[in-house]
Short mmCIF file of C-alpha atoms and ligand atoms in Angstrom, two decimals:
data_model
loop_
_atom_site.label_atom_id
_atom_site.label_comp_id
_atom_site.label_asym_id
_atom_site.label_seq_id
_atom_site.Cartn_x
_atom_site.Cartn_y
_atom_site.Cartn_z
CA MET A 1 -0.07 19.58 -62.96
CA THR A 2 -3.19 17.95 -64.43
CA GLU A 3 -5.22 19.14 -67.42
CA GLU A 4 -7.61 20.83 -65.00
CA GLY A 5 -4.90 22.69 -63.10
CA ILE A 6 -2.25 22.32 -60.42
CA ASP A 7 -2.47 19.47 -57.89
CA LEU A 8 -0.82 20.11 -54.53
CA GLN A 9 -0.36 18.02 -51.43
CA ALA A 10 0.57 18.91 -47.84
CA ASP A 11 0.11 17.74 -44.28
CA VAL A 12 -1.29 21.13 -43.31
CA LEU A 13 -2.83 23.69 -45.64
CA ILE A 14 -3.10 27.25 -44.38
CA ILE A 15 -5.42 29.65 -46.17
CA GLY A 16 -4.44 33.28 -45.65
CA GLY A 17 -1.22 35.21 -45.34
CA GLY A 18 -1.50 37.62 -42.44
CA MET A 19 -0.03 37.30 -38.96
CA ALA A 20 -2.39 34.51 -37.87
CA ALA A 21 -1.57 32.44 -40.95
CA CYS A 22 2.17 32.93 -40.51
CA TRP A 23 2.20 32.07 -36.80
CA ALA A 24 0.09 29.00 -37.62
CA ALA A 25 2.43 27.96 -40.43
CA ILE A 26 5.53 28.36 -38.24
CA ALA A 27 3.97 26.32 -35.41
CA ALA A 28 2.86 23.54 -37.76
CA ALA A 29 6.26 23.38 -39.48
CA GLN A 30 8.08 23.39 -36.13
CA ALA A 31 5.89 20.43 -35.12
CA GLY A 32 7.25 18.53 -38.12
CA ALA A 33 4.45 18.99 -40.66
CA ASP A 34 4.85 19.67 -44.36
CA VAL A 35 3.09 23.03 -44.58
CA LEU A 36 1.61 24.83 -47.58
CA LEU A 37 0.36 28.40 -47.19
CA VAL A 38 -1.76 30.02 -49.90
CA ASP A 39 -2.47 33.74 -49.86
CA LYS A 40 -4.81 35.78 -51.97
CA GLY A 41 -2.25 38.59 -52.06
CA PHE A 42 1.43 38.63 -51.15
CA VAL A 43 2.54 37.43 -47.73
CA GLY A 44 4.14 40.52 -46.25
CA THR A 45 1.88 43.16 -47.72
CA SER A 46 -1.64 41.70 -47.73
CA GLY A 47 -4.12 41.85 -44.87
CA VAL A 48 -4.69 44.40 -42.14
CA THR A 49 -1.61 43.41 -40.13
CA ALA A 50 0.70 44.70 -42.84
CA THR A 51 -0.71 48.22 -42.79
CA GLY A 52 -1.28 48.39 -39.04
CA GLY A 53 0.95 48.66 -36.04
CA PRO A 54 -0.37 45.81 -33.94
CA ASN A 55 0.13 46.04 -30.21
CA HIS A 56 -0.03 42.63 -28.50
CA TRP A 57 -1.50 42.10 -25.05
CA TRP A 58 1.62 42.13 -22.92
CA VAL A 59 1.57 41.53 -19.20
CA ALA A 60 4.60 40.31 -17.26
CA PRO A 61 4.19 37.14 -15.19
CA GLU A 62 4.43 39.06 -11.91
CA PRO A 63 2.26 38.19 -8.92
CA GLY A 64 -1.32 39.31 -9.47
CA LYS A 65 -0.57 41.34 -12.59
CA ARG A 66 -2.02 39.03 -15.21
CA GLU A 67 -5.03 38.18 -13.05
CA ALA A 68 -5.77 41.92 -12.70
CA ALA A 69 -5.41 42.47 -16.47
CA VAL A 70 -7.77 39.58 -17.17
CA GLU A 71 -10.33 40.87 -14.65
CA GLU A 72 -10.25 44.36 -16.14
CA ARG A 73 -10.83 43.07 -19.69
CA HIS A 74 -13.33 40.47 -18.51
CA ALA A 75 -15.51 43.24 -17.10
CA ARG A 76 -15.26 45.09 -20.42
CA SER A 77 -16.39 41.93 -22.25
CA PHE A 78 -19.71 42.07 -20.37
CA GLY A 79 -18.60 38.86 -18.66
CA LEU A 80 -18.81 36.91 -21.92
CA ALA A 81 -15.10 36.17 -22.37
CA GLU A 82 -13.42 33.17 -20.79
CA ARG A 83 -10.67 33.90 -18.29
CA HIS A 84 -8.54 30.85 -19.11
CA TRP A 85 -8.48 31.82 -22.80
CA MET A 86 -7.55 35.38 -21.89
CA ALA A 87 -4.69 34.11 -19.72
CA ARG A 88 -3.64 31.82 -22.55
CA ILE A 89 -3.23 34.62 -25.11
CA ILE A 90 -1.17 36.68 -22.66
CA GLU A 91 1.15 33.73 -22.01
CA GLU A 92 1.49 32.69 -25.68
CA SER A 93 2.30 36.25 -26.78
CA TRP A 94 4.88 36.48 -24.00
CA ILE A 95 6.55 33.28 -25.18
CA ALA A 96 6.27 33.69 -28.95
CA LEU A 97 7.16 37.31 -29.72
CA PRO A 98 10.77 37.10 -28.48
CA THR A 99 11.32 34.15 -30.85
CA LEU A 100 10.92 36.63 -33.71
CA ALA A 101 13.99 38.61 -32.60
CA ARG A 102 16.18 36.99 -35.25
CA TYR A 103 13.96 38.54 -37.91
CA TYR A 104 12.44 41.69 -36.38
CA PRO A 105 14.42 44.67 -35.05
CA PHE A 106 12.73 45.02 -31.65
CA GLY A 107 13.59 48.31 -29.95
CA GLY A 108 14.48 49.09 -26.35
CA ASP A 109 11.94 49.51 -23.57
CA GLY A 110 13.72 52.51 -22.08
CA ARG A 111 14.80 50.48 -19.03
CA GLY A 112 17.63 48.52 -20.60
CA GLY A 113 15.35 45.73 -21.83
CA THR A 114 13.64 44.93 -25.12
CA PHE A 115 10.22 46.25 -26.11
CA TYR A 116 8.28 43.41 -27.76
CA PRO A 117 4.51 44.08 -27.85
CA GLY A 118 4.14 47.03 -30.26
CA VAL A 119 5.40 46.26 -33.75
CA ARG A 120 5.35 48.05 -37.08
CA GLY A 121 3.09 46.07 -39.39
CA PRO A 122 5.17 46.05 -42.60
CA GLU A 123 8.36 44.94 -40.85
CA TYR A 124 6.46 42.46 -38.69
CA MET A 125 5.00 40.77 -41.74
CA ARG A 126 8.31 40.73 -43.58
CA ALA A 127 9.87 39.13 -40.49
CA LEU A 128 7.11 36.52 -40.22
CA ARG A 129 7.53 35.63 -43.88
CA ARG A 130 11.25 35.01 -43.39
CA TYR A 131 10.61 33.10 -40.15
CA ALA A 132 8.05 30.87 -41.91
CA THR A 133 10.27 30.31 -44.94
CA ASP A 134 13.21 29.34 -42.72
CA ALA A 135 10.92 26.91 -40.88
CA GLY A 136 10.27 25.18 -44.21
CA VAL A 137 6.82 26.55 -45.07
CA ARG A 138 5.96 26.60 -48.79
CA ILE A 139 4.30 29.92 -49.60
CA LEU A 140 2.15 30.46 -52.68
CA ASP A 141 1.37 34.13 -53.13
CA HIS A 142 -1.51 35.27 -55.32
CA HIS A 143 -3.29 31.93 -54.89
CA PRO A 144 -6.75 32.77 -53.48
CA ALA A 145 -8.74 29.81 -52.19
CA LEU A 146 -12.29 29.69 -53.47
CA GLU A 147 -13.77 26.60 -51.85
CA LEU A 148 -13.05 23.87 -49.33
CA LEU A 149 -12.79 20.25 -50.42
CA VAL A 150 -14.59 17.78 -48.17
CA HIS A 151 -14.48 14.02 -47.71
CA ASP A 152 -17.65 11.93 -47.98
CA ASP A 153 -17.96 12.04 -44.19
CA GLY A 154 -18.03 15.86 -44.27
CA SER A 155 -14.53 16.38 -42.86
CA VAL A 156 -12.26 18.83 -44.62
CA ALA A 157 -9.86 17.43 -47.22
CA GLY A 158 -8.21 20.56 -48.60
CA ALA A 159 -9.13 23.53 -50.76
CA ALA A 160 -9.32 24.63 -54.35
CA GLY A 161 -8.63 28.01 -55.84
CA HIS A 162 -7.18 30.11 -58.58
CA ALA A 163 -3.61 31.14 -59.38
CA ARG A 164 -3.95 34.80 -60.24
CA LEU A 165 -0.71 35.25 -62.14
CA THR A 166 -1.09 32.20 -64.42
CA GLY A 167 -4.87 31.94 -64.55
CA GLN A 168 -4.69 28.24 -63.62
CA SER A 169 -6.87 26.56 -61.08
CA TRP A 170 -5.24 24.73 -58.16
CA ARG A 171 -6.35 22.01 -55.81
CA ALA A 172 -4.54 21.22 -52.55
CA ARG A 173 -5.21 18.10 -50.50
CA ALA A 174 -4.18 18.13 -46.86
CA GLY A 175 -4.65 16.23 -43.62
CA ALA A 176 -5.83 19.43 -41.91
CA VAL A 177 -6.73 22.96 -43.01
CA ILE A 178 -6.41 26.22 -41.09
CA MET A 179 -8.64 29.09 -42.10
CA ALA A 180 -6.78 32.37 -41.50
CA THR A 181 -8.32 34.63 -44.12
CA GLY A 182 -8.79 37.58 -41.77
CA GLY A 183 -11.96 39.41 -40.94
CA CYS A 184 -14.69 40.69 -43.20
CA ALA A 185 -14.43 44.45 -43.48
CA PHE A 186 -17.56 44.54 -45.65
CA ARG A 187 -15.60 46.57 -48.24
CA SER A 188 -15.62 49.51 -45.85
CA GLY A 189 -12.39 50.85 -47.33
CA LEU A 190 -10.36 50.19 -44.18
CA ILE A 191 -6.74 50.42 -45.21
CA GLY A 192 -5.22 47.00 -45.89
CA SER A 193 -8.59 45.27 -45.86
CA HIS A 194 -9.42 45.16 -49.56
CA GLY A 195 -8.70 41.42 -49.62
CA ASN A 196 -10.67 40.88 -46.42
CA THR A 197 -13.98 40.17 -48.06
CA GLY A 198 -15.08 37.32 -45.82
CA ASP A 199 -14.10 34.55 -48.27
CA GLY A 200 -12.99 32.23 -45.49
CA LEU A 201 -16.24 32.64 -43.59
CA LEU A 202 -18.22 31.94 -46.76
CA MET A 203 -16.14 28.91 -47.80
CA ALA A 204 -16.35 27.39 -44.35
CA ALA A 205 -20.08 28.10 -43.99
CA GLU A 206 -20.71 26.53 -47.41
CA ALA A 207 -18.92 23.41 -46.19
CA GLY A 208 -21.06 23.37 -43.05
CA ALA A 209 -19.01 25.20 -40.40
CA ALA A 210 -20.82 27.30 -37.80
CA LEU A 211 -20.24 31.01 -37.29
CA SER A 212 -20.53 32.72 -33.94
CA GLY A 213 -20.72 36.24 -32.57
CA MET A 214 -21.50 37.84 -35.92
CA GLU A 215 -23.98 40.11 -34.15
CA PHE A 216 -20.97 41.63 -32.33
CA SER A 217 -19.32 42.71 -35.56
CA VAL A 218 -20.14 46.36 -35.22
CA SER A 219 -16.91 48.10 -34.48
CA TYR A 220 -16.20 51.67 -35.51
CA SER A 221 -13.16 53.91 -35.42
CA LEU A 222 -12.64 57.56 -36.18
CA SER A 223 -11.08 58.66 -39.42
CA PRO A 224 -10.80 61.80 -41.51
CA ALA A 225 -14.02 62.20 -43.53
CA TRP A 226 -12.31 61.50 -46.85
CA ASN A 227 -10.14 58.54 -45.92
CA SER A 228 -9.57 55.39 -43.92
CA THR A 229 -8.72 55.07 -40.29
CA ARG A 230 -5.77 55.26 -37.92
CA THR A 231 -6.82 55.75 -34.34
CA LEU A 232 -3.80 56.92 -32.42
CA PRO A 233 -4.04 60.71 -32.74
CA TYR A 234 -7.68 61.16 -31.76
CA PHE A 235 -7.20 60.75 -28.03
CA ALA A 236 -5.62 64.19 -28.20
CA ALA A 237 -8.42 65.83 -30.20
CA ARG A 238 -11.06 68.40 -29.31
CA PHE A 239 -14.27 68.27 -31.32
CA PHE A 240 -16.43 71.05 -32.74
CA ASP A 241 -19.67 71.39 -34.68
CA GLN A 242 -19.74 73.09 -38.05
CA ASP A 243 -20.41 76.46 -36.40
CA GLY A 244 -17.22 76.16 -34.35
CA ARG A 245 -18.95 75.34 -31.03
CA GLU A 246 -16.93 72.89 -28.97
CA LEU A 247 -18.73 69.59 -28.32
CA ASP A 248 -18.85 68.00 -24.91
CA ILE A 249 -17.36 64.58 -25.69
CA PRO A 250 -16.26 62.15 -22.93
CA PRO A 251 -12.62 60.98 -23.07
CA PRO A 252 -11.87 57.93 -25.25
CA ILE A 253 -10.35 55.83 -22.44
CA GLY A 254 -12.90 53.94 -20.30
CA GLY A 255 -16.53 54.97 -20.42
CA GLU A 256 -17.59 51.77 -22.29
CA GLY A 257 -17.83 53.45 -25.67
CA ALA A 258 -19.34 56.72 -24.43
CA HIS A 259 -16.77 58.67 -26.48
CA LEU A 260 -17.80 57.16 -29.82
CA ARG A 261 -21.50 57.19 -28.91
CA ALA A 262 -21.32 60.92 -28.17
CA LEU A 263 -19.52 61.56 -31.45
CA ALA A 264 -22.05 59.43 -33.35
CA SER A 265 -24.92 61.43 -31.84
CA ALA A 266 -23.20 64.68 -32.77
CA MET A 267 -22.72 63.42 -36.35
CA LEU A 268 -26.45 62.80 -36.64
CA ALA A 269 -26.92 66.52 -36.08
CA GLY A 270 -24.26 67.64 -38.57
CA PRO A 271 -20.57 67.54 -39.50
CA VAL A 272 -18.09 67.04 -36.65
CA ILE A 273 -14.71 68.70 -36.86
CA ALA A 274 -11.54 67.53 -35.08
CA ASP A 275 -8.82 69.83 -33.80
CA LEU A 276 -5.48 68.38 -32.70
CA SER A 277 -3.64 71.66 -32.21
CA ASP A 278 -3.44 71.00 -28.44
CA ALA A 279 -1.96 67.53 -28.88
CA PRO A 280 1.08 66.88 -26.67
CA ASP A 281 4.37 67.74 -28.35
CA GLY A 282 5.58 64.17 -27.76
CA LEU A 283 2.90 62.76 -30.07
CA LYS A 284 4.07 64.61 -33.15
CA PRO A 285 7.44 62.93 -33.72
CA ILE A 286 6.26 59.43 -32.75
CA LEU A 287 3.06 59.38 -34.82
CA ARG A 288 4.93 58.85 -38.07
CA ARG A 289 7.08 56.15 -36.49
CA ILE A 290 4.25 54.21 -34.83
CA GLN A 291 1.48 54.68 -37.39
CA PRO A 292 3.22 55.76 -40.58
CA ALA A 293 -0.05 55.66 -42.51
CA SER A 294 -1.66 58.34 -40.28
CA PRO A 295 -0.25 61.56 -41.72
CA THR A 296 -0.45 60.52 -45.39
CA PRO A 297 -4.09 61.40 -46.14
CA PHE A 298 -3.51 64.84 -44.63
CA GLU A 299 -0.30 65.47 -46.53
CA ARG A 300 -2.02 64.53 -49.78
CA ARG A 301 -4.54 67.31 -49.08
CA GLY A 302 -1.90 69.81 -48.03
CA LEU A 303 -3.15 69.72 -44.43
CA ASP A 304 -1.17 69.63 -41.21
CA ILE A 305 -2.93 67.18 -38.87
CA PHE A 306 -1.67 69.10 -35.82
CA ARG A 307 -2.58 72.55 -37.12
CA ASP A 308 -5.58 72.37 -39.43
CA ARG A 309 -9.08 71.40 -38.37
CA PHE A 310 -10.71 68.61 -40.40
CA GLU A 311 -14.02 66.80 -40.63
CA ILE A 312 -14.19 63.27 -39.25
CA LYS A 313 -16.45 60.27 -39.73
CA LEU A 314 -17.06 56.96 -38.01
CA PHE A 315 -15.63 54.13 -39.96
CA GLY A 316 -17.03 50.57 -39.93
CA GLU A 317 -14.39 47.88 -39.42
CA GLY A 318 -16.58 44.78 -39.64
CA THR A 319 -15.19 41.67 -38.04
CA VAL A 320 -11.63 43.01 -38.37
CA ARG A 321 -12.06 44.81 -35.09
CA GLY A 322 -15.52 43.48 -34.31
CA THR A 323 -15.78 40.05 -32.83
CA GLY A 324 -17.60 37.48 -34.98
CA GLY A 325 -16.18 34.67 -37.07
CA LEU A 326 -15.87 30.91 -37.24
CA GLN A 327 -16.98 29.23 -34.07
CA VAL A 328 -14.16 27.65 -32.08
CA VAL A 329 -15.37 24.44 -30.47
CA ASP A 330 -12.37 23.20 -28.49
CA SER A 331 -9.09 24.27 -26.92
CA HIS A 332 -7.24 23.51 -30.20
CA CYS A 333 -9.08 26.13 -32.29
CA GLN A 334 -10.99 23.42 -34.15
CA THR A 335 -14.14 24.65 -35.88
CA SER A 336 -17.39 22.71 -35.92
CA LEU A 337 -16.14 21.06 -39.12
CA SER A 338 -13.78 18.13 -38.56
CA GLY A 339 -10.29 18.88 -39.92
CA LEU A 340 -10.86 22.65 -40.16
CA TYR A 341 -9.16 25.00 -37.68
CA ALA A 342 -9.60 28.76 -37.42
CA ALA A 343 -7.09 31.46 -36.52
CA GLY A 344 -6.99 35.24 -36.22
CA ASP A 345 -9.77 37.54 -37.36
CA SER A 346 -11.52 34.73 -39.24
CA ALA A 347 -12.20 33.02 -35.90
CA THR A 348 -14.66 34.49 -33.44
CA ARG A 349 -12.95 36.37 -30.63
CA GLU A 350 -15.75 35.97 -28.12
CA LEU A 351 -13.48 33.69 -26.09
CA VAL A 352 -11.16 36.58 -25.28
CA ALA A 353 -13.18 39.72 -25.95
CA GLY A 354 -16.80 38.74 -25.37
CA ALA A 355 -19.20 41.04 -27.16
CA THR A 356 -16.72 43.88 -27.57
CA SER A 357 -13.70 44.62 -29.74
CA GLY A 358 -10.38 43.43 -28.38
CA GLY A 359 -8.66 46.12 -30.44
CA GLY A 360 -5.51 47.69 -29.11
CA ALA A 361 -4.10 44.53 -27.53
CA GLN A 362 -6.21 41.40 -27.51
CA ASN A 363 -6.86 41.01 -31.23
CA ALA A 364 -3.21 40.68 -32.18
CA ALA A 365 -2.54 38.42 -29.19
CA TRP A 366 -5.50 36.30 -30.29
CA ALA A 367 -4.24 36.13 -33.90
CA LEU A 368 -0.79 35.03 -32.71
CA THR A 369 -2.12 32.54 -30.14
CA SER A 370 -4.92 31.00 -32.18
CA GLY A 371 -2.44 30.66 -35.05
CA ARG A 372 0.10 28.84 -32.90
CA ILE A 373 -2.52 26.61 -31.29
CA ALA A 374 -4.21 25.76 -34.59
CA GLY A 375 -0.84 25.13 -36.25
CA ALA A 376 0.28 22.67 -33.60
CA ALA A 377 -3.10 20.90 -33.52
CA ALA A 378 -3.33 20.66 -37.31
CA ALA A 379 0.18 19.20 -37.46
CA ALA A 380 -0.75 16.61 -34.82
CA ARG A 381 -3.89 15.64 -36.74
CA ALA A 382 -2.14 15.39 -40.10
C1 LIG B 401 -5.83 49.96 -38.24
C2 LIG B 401 -5.76 48.73 -37.39
C3 LIG B 401 -4.99 48.76 -36.24
C4 LIG B 401 -4.96 47.63 -35.41
N1 LIG B 401 -4.24 47.71 -34.26
C5 LIG B 401 -4.29 46.67 -33.40
C6 LIG B 401 -3.62 46.74 -32.16
O1 LIG B 401 -2.93 47.71 -31.86
N2 LIG B 401 -3.73 45.68 -31.31
C7 LIG B 401 -4.48 44.58 -31.62
O2 LIG B 401 -4.57 43.67 -30.80
N3 LIG B 401 -5.09 44.48 -32.81
C8 LIG B 401 -5.02 45.49 -33.69
N4 LIG B 401 -5.66 45.40 -34.87
C9 LIG B 401 -6.26 44.12 -35.22
C10 LIG B 401 -5.16 43.17 -35.70
O3 LIG B 401 -4.38 43.86 -36.65
C11 LIG B 401 -5.81 41.96 -36.34
O4 LIG B 401 -6.54 41.28 -35.35
C12 LIG B 401 -4.77 41.01 -36.95
O5 LIG B 401 -3.92 41.73 -37.81
C13 LIG B 401 -5.48 39.94 -37.73
O6 LIG B 401 -4.58 39.14 -38.44
P1 LIG B 401 -5.13 38.05 -39.46
O7 LIG B 401 -3.93 37.30 -39.93
O8 LIG B 401 -6.24 37.28 -38.84
O9 LIG B 401 -5.79 38.87 -40.65
P2 LIG B 401 -5.14 39.74 -41.84
O10 LIG B 401 -3.87 40.39 -41.43
O11 LIG B 401 -6.21 40.63 -42.35
O12 LIG B 401 -4.75 38.67 -42.95
C14 LIG B 401 -5.73 38.04 -43.73
C15 LIG B 401 -5.03 37.35 -44.89
O13 LIG B 401 -5.94 36.47 -45.54
C16 LIG B 401 -5.75 36.56 -46.94
N5 LIG B 401 -6.95 36.09 -47.61
C17 LIG B 401 -8.20 36.62 -47.59
N6 LIG B 401 -9.04 35.88 -48.35
C18 LIG B 401 -8.29 34.86 -48.86
C19 LIG B 401 -8.57 33.77 -49.74
N7 LIG B 401 -9.79 33.58 -50.27
N8 LIG B 401 -7.57 32.91 -50.06
C20 LIG B 401 -6.29 33.08 -49.57
N9 LIG B 401 -5.98 34.11 -48.74
C21 LIG B 401 -6.97 34.98 -48.40
C22 LIG B 401 -5.44 38.03 -47.16
O14 LIG B 401 -4.77 38.22 -48.39
C23 LIG B 401 -4.52 38.31 -45.95
O15 LIG B 401 -3.18 37.99 -46.26
C24 LIG B 401 -5.68 46.48 -35.75
C25 LIG B 401 -6.42 46.43 -36.93
C26 LIG B 401 -6.46 47.56 -37.75
C27 LIG B 401 -7.26 47.48 -38.99
#
């Protein structure tokens, strides 16, 4: 420690502590690098992964199957995504998730096999923390980064920040830096996103990195009017205006956003009320298991989500489920700034999702894949 604060050194510095940061840290450590990971919060509970239930894009390598999945999503991306990147995130997820089995209690797939793609966020993050620690990653919780350090030639040399529990400043020098600070939720209140204030995008932009796709950062989900969002139950909802007249809303699957557009139009005319009393019986027991945060806001109000009607709103999710972020300039997730790599929601997802959200499958697969690619590349550079 110097008079000014703590001096740290590593081959690879990772800023962030969500799933992208952890996968990046594991990959870099497995490639032989000395890895330091600094998180603004606590690795395991901070970020949107920890409160979500991320489902990874999961397509078996059977003849024609992956090609068909890529084509279907490519069409949804308005043709702006790149097929080879889409294929890459399917393959990386397929390879990487089973390696977590030592740490995560994957369940059965109902056919005698293991079900890998859908994970419960809190356990997933706890598992990734243990996986990273076992791989030799040094984790500093409560150490937000505030700025990037740059060499005279403009390449990235590390980062500086603040240790929240001691009040000291810290400075970490590294051969390569990975930005994995998550998306910017624009303080929308999205559960788990309070630390996702776009710091990484700002730090990198201040150092000269380019952003891309920020105009595609308009992603909305449904939520109860008084709280944050969980999306699973709404596919089973009917919608009414405040006078109890049922609204004619297209189904949520397919339709290129027609469902949300119709609800948004209805909300311009007045409150919209959801009714889940016709939801399939099978949904009720699994909701709490798959999205444990869903019933809580209702229980706190003494409401039964499957019995009582409730007002809904559209909830902005910024670049967490929108698309924009740091521009990725090569196949190694390098940004336009030499020595700086990007992973997860802090990187633009145009490569796999085009102008649309890759929510529901692609975003988690992107976070995992971009993390692993950036981790390996950063280790090779350092
Ligand atoms: C409700 C919800 C459900 C979702 N479901 C799915 C799904 O089913 N399928 C799918 O594909 N995707 C899904 N997603 C998206 C997916 O969860 C994200 O793409 C993924 O979790 C992003 O991981 P990340 O590591 O990039 O970001 P995060 O998990 O948000 O992690 C960001 C980390 O950066 C840290 N950080 C921020 N600023 C700093 C700083 N200055 N210094 C140090 N650390 C910092 C934070 O503390 C946090 O630990 C969902 C998202 C939400 C919100």
